[in-house]
Amino acid sequence: MKALLIAIAIFWTAPLMAIEADEEAALTLVNQARQMAGLKNLRWHPKLGQAAAGHSRYLAQRGKVGHEQVYGTEGFTGELPADRAIQATYASRMVWENITAGPTSLDQAVVVLMSAIYHRFGFLRLDADQLGYASMSNEKQAYWVFLMGNQAVEERCLDPREEKPGEYYQGLCRGKDKVSAEDVDFAKNALIKSQPKSILWPPKGSRFVPPAFFDEIPNPMPGFEVTGYPISIQLNPGYYPEPELIRFELFRSGEFQPLRTQLLTERRDPHQKFAPGQFALFPFERLDWGESYRVEARFVSRGEKLEFNWHFSVKKGPKPLYHLQGEGEDYWQRSGDTHYYYLPPTSKLQSIPELTWEGPEGMKVEMEQWDKNTLKLKITGKSCDLLKVRFLELRGFLVRVQPEVESEKCD
C-alpha cells in the first residue's frame, strides 16, 4: 500500500535556487489586475526589488512565511518591510509588502494573492505607484515577495530643503530625522484623488474568476478552510470619506434569492486590517465552475447615493470532472488518461484529508491535489485493474481501468 499526503512539507536546510526575476513580467501581471480595476499602473523600482530579493532569500532559507525577520539570524536584512527598504537605500519607510509561498509560477502567485482579501487590497492600493519583486525557492516550494511604495513620498524624503514649521513625521525618511506631515499627506492624497472613485473586484464582466478562497495569514474567515471567492468594493476616501453600507449581496444570475455570505468591513474585520471604505463578501460555499453571478450593492456617503450592479463568471472547471460523495462510488478511467475528482467541502470536512490508495502490482498511479477539494488522477494499468482510494477510515471511492474492447467484461 502507498500513501499520498496532501500537505506542504517545509525543509529549511534545503539548497536555494533563485527564480529569474522578470521585472517586466511582474509589473505586467500586477498592473493587469490594477488596470482591470481601473487603477493606475505601478512602476518598477530597483531598490524595492533589492529589498524584496533579500526577504525572499531569507524566507526560503528558513522554509517559513512571514513579514518579520529576526535580528542576528543568517540573511537578516531588516526586521520589517520598512527596515528592509531602508537597508536597500530606498528613501522612505512608507512601503507595503505582499508575500506568498507555494505557487510554482509568477502568474499563479498573483492569482493566489488576488484571491486573498488582505493581499488583494495590498495590490489595489490607491496610494501605491512603485513595485519591487523577487522570488526564491528551496527544494520544496517557492517564495514570492512584492514590495510597493509611493514615488511622491520617496521624492519628498530625498528633498534636501529645510523643513517648514508645523507637524512632522519622524523616522519616515532615510537619513532624515523628520519630514513635513503636510507635504507627505499631500503627496499621498494627490495620488489617491487621481484614482477611480470606486474599485470593484472581480471586475465587471470577468469570465475567469476562481471558484474559491483557501489560504491567507491571518485568516479573514476564522474556522473556514474554504469559502467562495470573495467579492470586494473599495470606495475612494478622496471622494467618499464616510460611506455607509445599505446592502451588499451576491446572487446567481437569473435568481433573486441572495447567497449566504459573510460581510467584512472596517468594523467587522476580525483582524482589523480593513481601512474605511473597504468592504468584502465571503460566500459560505464555493462558487460553481462555469456559473455566472450578479452583485448588488448600495451605499450612502454624505447624502450621495451610490449603487453598484455587475456580473461576473467563474472559470470553467477541469475535464472530465466527477463529483464525489466518498461513499464507495465506482468510476471508469482509461489507462493513461487524466481525470479530476471533486469532493464538495462540508462543515465537517472542508478539504481533502490525507489519502491512501491501493492497487494491483504494476499499476502506475499519479495523484496530486489540484485544489483543496479536487484531485487530479492519472492511472496506467491493465484492463479492469482496480484502484481503491480512501480518505477516511470508512470513506473513499473506486476507479477501474476501462477495457479497450467494449465486449471485455470485468469481474
Short mmCIF file of N, CA and C in Angstrom, two decimals, residues 12 54-55 58-59 61-62 64 68-79:
data_model
loop_
_atom_site.label_atom_id
_atom_site.label_comp_id
_atom_site.label_asym_id
_atom_site.label_seq_id
_atom_site.Cartn_x
_atom_site.Cartn_y
_atom_site.Cartn_z
N TRP A 12 13.92 23.46 5.78
CA TRP A 12 14.64 24.72 5.80
C TRP A 12 16.14 24.55 5.75
N GLY A 54 16.13 40.26 -0.82
CA GLY A 54 16.69 39.86 0.46
C GLY A 54 15.70 39.09 1.30
N HIS A 55 14.43 39.51 1.27
CA HIS A 55 13.43 38.82 2.10
C HIS A 55 13.04 37.47 1.50
N TYR A 58 15.64 35.09 2.56
CA TYR A 58 15.51 34.82 3.99
C TYR A 58 14.40 33.79 4.25
N LEU A 59 13.24 33.96 3.57
CA LEU A 59 12.12 33.04 3.75
C LEU A 59 12.48 31.64 3.26
N GLN A 61 15.40 30.26 2.98
CA GLN A 61 16.40 29.63 3.85
C GLN A 61 15.74 28.96 5.04
N ARG A 62 14.66 29.55 5.55
CA ARG A 62 14.03 29.04 6.76
C ARG A 62 12.77 28.22 6.50
N LYS A 64 9.84 29.31 6.01
CA LYS A 64 8.73 29.89 6.75
C LYS A 64 8.20 31.11 5.99
N GLU A 68 8.24 39.33 9.07
CA GLU A 68 9.28 39.72 10.00
C GLU A 68 10.54 38.86 9.85
N GLN A 69 11.68 39.46 10.13
CA GLN A 69 12.94 38.75 10.25
C GLN A 69 13.47 38.91 11.67
N VAL A 70 14.31 37.99 12.07
CA VAL A 70 14.87 38.00 13.43
C VAL A 70 16.31 38.50 13.38
N TYR A 71 16.57 39.53 14.13
CA TYR A 71 17.91 40.13 14.15
C TYR A 71 18.95 39.08 14.56
N GLY A 72 20.05 39.08 13.86
CA GLY A 72 21.14 38.17 14.19
C GLY A 72 21.11 36.85 13.45
N THR A 73 20.00 36.54 12.77
CA THR A 73 19.93 35.30 12.02
C THR A 73 20.55 35.50 10.64
N GLU A 74 20.97 34.36 10.05
CA GLU A 74 21.63 34.43 8.75
C GLU A 74 20.70 35.04 7.70
N GLY A 75 21.23 35.94 6.91
CA GLY A 75 20.46 36.56 5.84
C GLY A 75 19.61 37.72 6.29
N PHE A 76 19.74 38.15 7.55
CA PHE A 76 18.92 39.25 8.08
C PHE A 76 19.17 40.53 7.29
N THR A 77 18.08 41.14 6.80
CA THR A 77 18.19 42.41 6.08
C THR A 77 17.27 43.49 6.65
N GLY A 78 16.62 43.19 7.76
CA GLY A 78 15.72 44.17 8.38
C GLY A 78 14.53 43.47 9.01
N GLU A 79 14.13 43.92 10.18
CA GLU A 79 13.05 43.24 10.90
C GLU A 79 11.73 43.31 10.15
#
